[in-house]
Amino acid sequence: MRILSGIQPSGVLHLGNYFGMMRPALELQERGEAYLFIADYHSMTSLFDADARRKLTLDVALDFLACGLDPSRAVLFRQSDVPEHCELTWLLSTVTPMGLLERCHSYKDKVAHGIPVNHGLFAYPVLMAADILIYDSNIVPVGRDQKQHVEVTRDIAIKFNETYGQTFVLPEPQIRDDVAVVPGTDGQKMSKSYGNTIEIFGDEKAVRKKVMSIVMDSRTPQEPKPDADQNHAIRLLKLVAPAEVARETEERLRAGGFGYGDLKKTLFEHYWNHFATQRARRAELVANLDHVHSVLRQGAERARAVASAVLKRARRGCGLE
Ligand code: ADP
Ligand code: TRP
């Protein structure tokens, strides 16, 4: 079984990225061959600062390794180290109906938010399809917002297979219901574009401040909260605290007499402890960047071997060879 997922180096990784994509992908590295990559080509659709891209790319590699990516099992690589992705994108784009891309929510949302859009952003699902298909991927662990892109990938693969004969494996998205949408500090989906994130490896003081700023309603501490399960802090606590702690805290909130300030303090403590091991591991990696660069180099070699074979198959299929 081949597992593939990618993440853009376009911001500091947050709890939505971790619980929505990284942790599920890392769990799967035990069950098959995992290909995890840093989608630097994708980041070019929205980030126009070269130094920031270089720094964020290294940060994503550090975050993955700190969070348990095992380079002897999984393949960690930088997308642009495998330029075959770009050639396959062109082959796929010629069988991609415009309407398929025009229907993509992520593109429509950007237009609706008044974000200036470029051709790369419009065509991005085709690059994503190439990322997935070029590894004969079976399973793609992602958060719910990426589900449509995996469906588009399947449609493009079917179209290519129909046009040129059986070439690509059809991938399945894997979305964990319990963490499909991790809420941010304002209760909307946690996202770097909404400025409501809690970083995985944020500075202690800064994250404490963010946690204490999680938006709550104006009910007094004494009031019972029958809707405690909907509370953003409780939903986050369920991710970072042991199950019985989260359950007990939710009960206390439901019963009344437990204030939001105490709830947020509890959340911060569990968040901080949850990532203690990873934080220590990340500090060690930062002190040994040669190792990180060497993991990326070896990952690129392994990825390229697979990608070039699949690209060759596609080139042959459509008569380029
Ligand atoms: P952002 O919304 O911050 O720009 P990305 O779109 O780069 O995040 O997402 C990278 C990965 O993390 C994707 O697989 C995405 O589905 C997942 N992800 C991001 N935010 C969340 C969230 N709040 N809840 C669940 N998964 C998320
Ligand atoms: N589009 C994804 C995101 O923004 C990142 C990504 C690029 C990806 N290529 C991929 C995810 C292939 C899974 C598979 O989050």
Coordinates of C-alpha atoms and ligand atoms in Angstrom, one line a residue:
M1 CA 0.0 0.0 0.0
R2 CA 1.4 3.4 -0.9
I3 CA 0.4 6.4 1.1
L4 CA 1.1 9.9 -0.1
S5 CA 0.5 13.4 1.3
G6 CA 2.0 16.8 1.0
I7 CA 2.0 20.1 2.9
Q8 CA 2.8 23.6 1.6
P9 CA 5.7 25.5 3.1
S10 CA 3.7 28.7 3.1
G11 CA 3.4 29.3 6.9
V12 CA 4.3 27.9 10.3
L13 CA 2.5 24.5 10.9
H14 CA -0.3 24.5 13.3
L15 CA -2.6 22.1 15.2
G16 CA -5.0 21.8 12.2
N17 CA -2.1 20.6 10.1
Y18 CA -0.8 18.3 12.8
F19 CA -4.1 16.6 13.7
G20 CA -5.7 16.8 10.2
M21 CA -2.8 15.6 8.1
M22 CA 0.5 15.0 9.8
R23 CA -0.5 12.6 12.6
P24 CA -2.7 10.4 10.4
A25 CA 0.0 10.3 7.7
L26 CA 2.7 9.4 10.3
E27 CA 0.5 6.7 11.8
L28 CA 0.2 5.2 8.3
Q29 CA 3.9 5.0 7.8
E30 CA 3.8 1.8 9.9
R31 CA 1.3 0.3 7.5
G32 CA 2.7 0.9 4.1
E33 CA 5.2 2.9 2.1
A34 CA 4.6 6.5 2.9
Y35 CA 5.7 9.4 0.6
L36 CA 5.5 12.7 2.4
F37 CA 6.6 15.8 0.7
I38 CA 7.0 19.5 1.1
A39 CA 4.9 21.1 -1.6
D40 CA 7.2 24.1 -2.5
Y41 CA 5.9 24.3 -6.1
H42 CA 2.4 24.7 -4.6
S43 CA 3.6 27.4 -2.2
M44 CA 4.5 29.6 -5.2
T45 CA 0.8 30.2 -5.9
S46 CA 0.5 32.3 -2.7
L47 CA 4.0 33.1 -1.3
F48 CA 6.3 35.4 -3.2
D49 CA 9.2 35.7 -0.8
A50 CA 12.1 33.4 -1.8
D51 CA 13.9 33.6 1.6
A52 CA 10.7 32.8 3.4
R53 CA 10.1 29.8 1.2
R54 CA 13.6 28.5 1.9
K55 CA 13.2 28.9 5.6
L56 CA 9.6 27.5 5.7
T57 CA 10.7 24.5 3.6
L58 CA 13.4 23.6 6.2
D59 CA 10.9 24.2 9.0
V60 CA 8.4 21.7 7.5
A61 CA 11.1 19.1 7.2
L62 CA 12.1 19.7 10.9
D63 CA 8.5 19.5 12.0
F64 CA 7.9 16.2 10.3
L65 CA 11.0 14.7 11.6
A66 CA 10.4 16.0 15.1
C67 CA 6.8 14.6 15.0
G68 CA 8.0 11.1 14.3
L69 CA 8.7 10.7 10.6
D70 CA 11.1 7.8 10.4
P71 CA 13.3 8.3 7.3
S72 CA 14.1 4.6 7.3
R73 CA 10.4 3.8 6.6
A74 CA 8.9 6.9 5.0
V75 CA 10.3 9.0 2.2
L76 CA 10.5 12.7 3.0
F77 CA 11.3 15.0 0.1
R78 CA 11.0 18.4 -1.4
Q79 CA 8.6 18.5 -4.3
S80 CA 10.8 20.6 -6.5
D81 CA 13.6 18.0 -6.2
V82 CA 11.4 15.8 -8.4
P83 CA 10.7 18.0 -11.4
E84 CA 8.9 15.1 -13.0
H85 CA 5.8 16.4 -11.2
C86 CA 5.8 19.4 -13.5
E87 CA 6.0 17.4 -16.7
L88 CA 3.2 15.1 -15.6
T89 CA 1.1 18.2 -14.7
W90 CA 1.2 19.2 -18.4
L91 CA 0.2 15.8 -19.6
L92 CA -2.7 15.8 -17.2
S93 CA -3.8 19.3 -17.9
T94 CA -4.5 18.5 -21.5
V95 CA -7.2 16.0 -20.4
T96 CA -8.6 18.2 -17.6
P97 CA -11.9 19.9 -18.5
M98 CA -12.0 23.6 -17.5
G99 CA -15.3 23.1 -15.7
L100 CA -13.6 20.6 -13.3
L101 CA -11.2 23.3 -12.1
E102 CA -13.9 26.1 -12.1
R103 CA -15.9 24.0 -9.6
C104 CA -13.1 23.8 -7.0
H105 CA -14.1 25.3 -3.7
S106 CA -10.7 26.3 -2.6
Y107 CA -10.3 28.4 -5.8
K108 CA -13.8 29.9 -5.6
D109 CA -13.2 30.8 -1.9
K110 CA -10.1 32.7 -2.7
V111 CA -11.9 34.6 -5.4
A112 CA -14.8 35.3 -3.0
H113 CA -12.3 36.6 -0.4
G114 CA -10.9 39.0 -3.0
I115 CA -7.5 37.4 -3.0
P116 CA -5.8 38.1 -6.3
V117 CA -5.7 34.8 -8.2
N118 CA -3.1 33.7 -10.7
H119 CA -3.1 30.9 -13.2
G120 CA -1.0 28.7 -10.9
L121 CA -3.7 28.9 -8.3
F122 CA -6.4 27.9 -10.8
A123 CA -4.3 25.1 -12.2
Y124 CA -3.1 23.9 -8.7
P125 CA -5.5 20.8 -8.6
V126 CA -3.7 19.5 -11.7
L127 CA -0.3 19.8 -10.0
M128 CA -1.8 18.1 -7.0
A129 CA -3.1 15.3 -9.2
A130 CA 0.4 14.9 -10.7
D131 CA 1.8 14.7 -7.1
I132 CA -0.5 11.9 -6.3
L133 CA -0.6 9.9 -9.5
I134 CA 3.1 10.0 -10.1
Y135 CA 3.6 7.7 -7.1
D136 CA 0.8 5.2 -7.9
S137 CA -0.6 6.3 -4.6
N138 CA -3.4 4.3 -3.0
I139 CA -4.2 6.4 0.1
V140 CA -4.0 10.2 0.5
P141 CA -4.5 11.3 4.2
V142 CA -5.7 14.9 4.2
G143 CA -8.0 17.3 6.1
R144 CA -11.6 17.6 4.8
D145 CA -10.8 20.8 2.8
Q146 CA -8.6 18.8 0.5
K147 CA -11.2 16.0 -0.3
Q148 CA -12.4 17.7 -3.4
H149 CA -8.9 17.9 -4.8
V150 CA -8.4 14.1 -4.4
E151 CA -11.8 13.6 -6.2
V152 CA -10.6 15.8 -9.0
T153 CA -7.4 13.7 -9.1
R154 CA -9.5 10.6 -9.6
D155 CA -11.5 12.3 -12.4
I156 CA -8.3 13.3 -14.2
A157 CA -6.8 9.8 -13.8
I158 CA -10.0 8.2 -15.2
K159 CA -10.0 10.6 -18.1
F160 CA -6.4 9.9 -18.9
N161 CA -6.9 6.2 -18.6
E162 CA -9.9 6.3 -20.9
T163 CA -8.1 8.4 -23.5
Y164 CA -4.7 6.6 -23.5
G165 CA -5.3 3.2 -21.8
Q166 CA -4.8 2.1 -18.3
T167 CA -2.0 4.2 -16.8
F168 CA -2.8 5.5 -13.4
V169 CA -3.9 4.0 -10.1
L170 CA -7.0 5.6 -8.6
P171 CA -6.3 7.0 -5.1
E172 CA -8.6 7.2 -2.1
P173 CA -8.7 10.2 0.3
Q174 CA -8.5 9.3 3.9
I175 CA -10.2 11.8 6.2
R176 CA -10.4 11.1 10.0
D177 CA -13.8 12.2 11.1
D178 CA -12.7 13.0 14.7
V179 CA -10.2 15.6 13.4
A180 CA -11.7 16.6 10.0
V181 CA -11.8 20.2 11.0
V182 CA -9.7 21.5 13.9
P183 CA -11.1 24.8 15.2
G184 CA -9.0 27.9 15.5
T185 CA -8.9 30.4 18.3
D186 CA -12.0 32.1 16.8
G187 CA -14.0 28.8 16.3
Q188 CA -13.6 28.9 12.5
K189 CA -11.4 26.2 10.8
M190 CA -7.9 26.7 12.0
S191 CA -6.0 28.1 9.1
K192 CA -3.0 30.3 8.5
S193 CA -5.1 32.5 6.2
Y194 CA -7.5 33.3 9.1
G195 CA -4.8 34.3 11.6
N196 CA -6.4 31.9 14.2
T197 CA -3.8 29.3 14.5
I198 CA -2.0 27.7 17.4
E199 CA 1.4 26.6 16.2
I200 CA 2.7 23.1 16.9
F201 CA 6.1 24.5 18.0
G202 CA 5.2 28.0 19.0
D203 CA 7.0 30.0 21.6
E204 CA 5.7 29.3 25.1
K205 CA 4.6 32.8 26.0
A206 CA 3.1 33.6 22.6
V207 CA 1.1 30.4 22.5
R208 CA -0.1 30.9 26.1
K209 CA -1.4 34.3 25.0
K210 CA -3.2 32.9 22.0
V211 CA -4.8 30.1 24.0
M212 CA -6.0 32.6 26.6
S213 CA -7.5 34.6 23.7
I214 CA -9.7 31.8 22.4
V215 CA -13.1 33.3 21.8
M216 CA -15.8 32.4 24.4
D217 CA -19.4 33.6 25.0
S218 CA -20.3 35.9 27.9
R219 CA -21.9 33.4 30.3
T220 CA -20.7 33.6 33.9
P221 CA -18.6 30.8 35.3
Q222 CA -21.5 29.7 37.6
E223 CA -23.9 29.0 34.7
P224 CA -24.2 25.4 33.5
K225 CA -23.1 24.9 29.9
P226 CA -25.2 22.2 28.4
D227 CA -23.4 22.7 25.1
A228 CA -19.9 22.1 26.5
D229 CA -19.0 19.7 23.8
Q230 CA -19.3 22.5 21.2
N231 CA -16.8 24.7 23.1
H232 CA -13.7 25.4 21.0
A233 CA -11.3 24.9 23.9
I234 CA -12.9 21.6 24.8
R235 CA -12.7 20.4 21.2
L236 CA -9.0 21.3 21.2
L237 CA -8.5 19.7 24.6
K238 CA -9.9 16.4 23.3
L239 CA -7.0 16.4 20.8
V240 CA -4.1 17.2 23.2
A241 CA -5.2 15.7 26.6
P242 CA -5.8 12.1 27.8
A243 CA -9.4 11.1 27.1
E244 CA -10.4 11.0 30.7
V245 CA -9.1 14.5 31.4
A246 CA -11.0 15.9 28.5
R247 CA -14.2 14.1 29.6
E248 CA -13.9 15.3 33.1
T249 CA -13.2 18.9 32.1
E250 CA -16.2 18.9 29.7
E251 CA -18.4 17.6 32.6
R252 CA -17.2 20.4 34.9
L253 CA -18.0 23.0 32.3
R254 CA -21.4 21.4 31.6
A255 CA -22.2 21.4 35.4
G256 CA -21.3 25.1 35.9
G257 CA -18.9 26.6 38.4
F258 CA -15.9 26.2 36.1
G259 CA -14.7 29.4 34.4
Y260 CA -13.4 29.8 30.9
G261 CA -10.0 31.2 32.2
D262 CA -9.4 27.9 34.1
L263 CA -10.5 25.9 31.0
K264 CA -7.9 27.7 28.8
K265 CA -5.2 27.2 31.4
T266 CA -5.9 23.5 31.4
L267 CA -5.8 23.5 27.6
F268 CA -2.5 25.3 27.5
E269 CA -0.9 22.9 30.0
H270 CA -2.0 19.8 28.0
Y271 CA -1.0 21.3 24.7
W272 CA 2.5 22.1 26.1
N273 CA 3.0 18.6 27.5
H274 CA 1.5 16.9 24.5
F275 CA 4.4 18.1 22.3
A276 CA 7.2 18.0 24.9
T277 CA 9.0 15.0 23.4
Q278 CA 8.7 16.4 19.9
R279 CA 9.9 19.8 21.0
A280 CA 13.1 18.2 22.4
R281 CA 13.6 16.2 19.3
R282 CA 13.2 19.3 17.1
A283 CA 15.8 21.2 19.1
E284 CA 18.3 18.3 18.5
L285 CA 17.5 18.4 14.8
V286 CA 18.1 22.1 14.6
A287 CA 21.6 21.5 16.1
N288 CA 22.2 18.9 13.3
L289 CA 20.9 20.4 10.1
D290 CA 23.4 18.3 8.0
H291 CA 21.3 15.3 9.0
V292 CA 18.1 17.0 7.9
H293 CA 19.6 18.0 4.5
S294 CA 20.8 14.5 4.0
V295 CA 17.4 13.0 4.7
L296 CA 15.9 15.3 2.1
R297 CA 18.6 14.4 -0.4
Q298 CA 18.0 10.7 0.1
G299 CA 14.2 11.1 0.0
A300 CA 14.5 12.9 -3.3
E301 CA 16.5 10.1 -4.8
R302 CA 14.0 7.5 -3.7
A303 CA 11.0 9.5 -4.8
R304 CA 12.6 10.3 -8.2
A305 CA 13.2 6.6 -9.0
V306 CA 9.4 5.9 -8.6
A307 CA 8.3 9.2 -10.3
S308 CA 10.5 8.8 -13.3
A309 CA 9.2 5.3 -14.0
V310 CA 5.5 6.4 -13.7
L311 CA 6.2 9.4 -15.9
K312 CA 7.7 7.2 -18.5
R313 CA 4.6 5.0 -18.5
A314 CA 2.4 8.1 -19.0
R315 CA 4.7 9.4 -21.8
R316 CA 4.5 6.1 -23.6
G317 CA 0.8 5.9 -23.1
C318 CA 0.1 9.3 -24.8
G319 CA 2.6 8.8 -27.7
L320 CA 5.5 11.0 -26.5
E321 CA 7.7 7.9 -26.7
Ligands
ADP1 P1 -4.0 26.2 6.0 O1 -5.5 26.2 6.0 O2 -3.5 26.7 7.3 O3 -3.5 27.0 4.8 P2 -3.2 23.9 4.5 O4 -4.3 24.2 3.5 O5 -1.8 24.2 4.1 O6 -3.5 24.7 5.8 O7 -3.3 22.4 4.9 C1 -2.3 21.5 5.0 C2 -2.9 20.1 5.5 O8 -3.5 20.3 6.8 C3 -4.1 19.7 4.6 O9 -4.2 18.3 4.5 C4 -5.3 20.2 5.4 O10 -6.5 19.5 5.0 C5 -4.9 20.0 6.8 N1 -5.5 21.0 7.6 C6 -5.3 22.4 7.6 N2 -6.1 23.0 8.5 C7 -6.8 22.1 9.1 C8 -7.8 22.1 10.1 N3 -8.2 23.2 10.7 N4 -8.4 20.9 10.5 C9 -8.1 19.8 9.9 N5 -7.1 19.7 8.9 C10 -6.5 20.8 8.5
TRP2 N1 -2.9 21.0 -1.6 C1 -2.5 20.5 -0.3 C2 -2.7 21.6 0.7 O1 -2.7 22.7 0.4 C3 -1.0 20.1 -0.3 C4 -0.7 19.1 -1.3 C5 -0.1 19.3 -2.5 C6 -1.1 17.7 -1.3 N2 -0.1 18.1 -3.2 C7 -0.6 17.1 -2.5 C8 -1.8 16.9 -0.3 C9 -0.9 15.8 -2.7 C10 -2.0 15.6 -0.6 C11 -1.5 15.0 -1.8 O2 -2.8 21.3 1.9

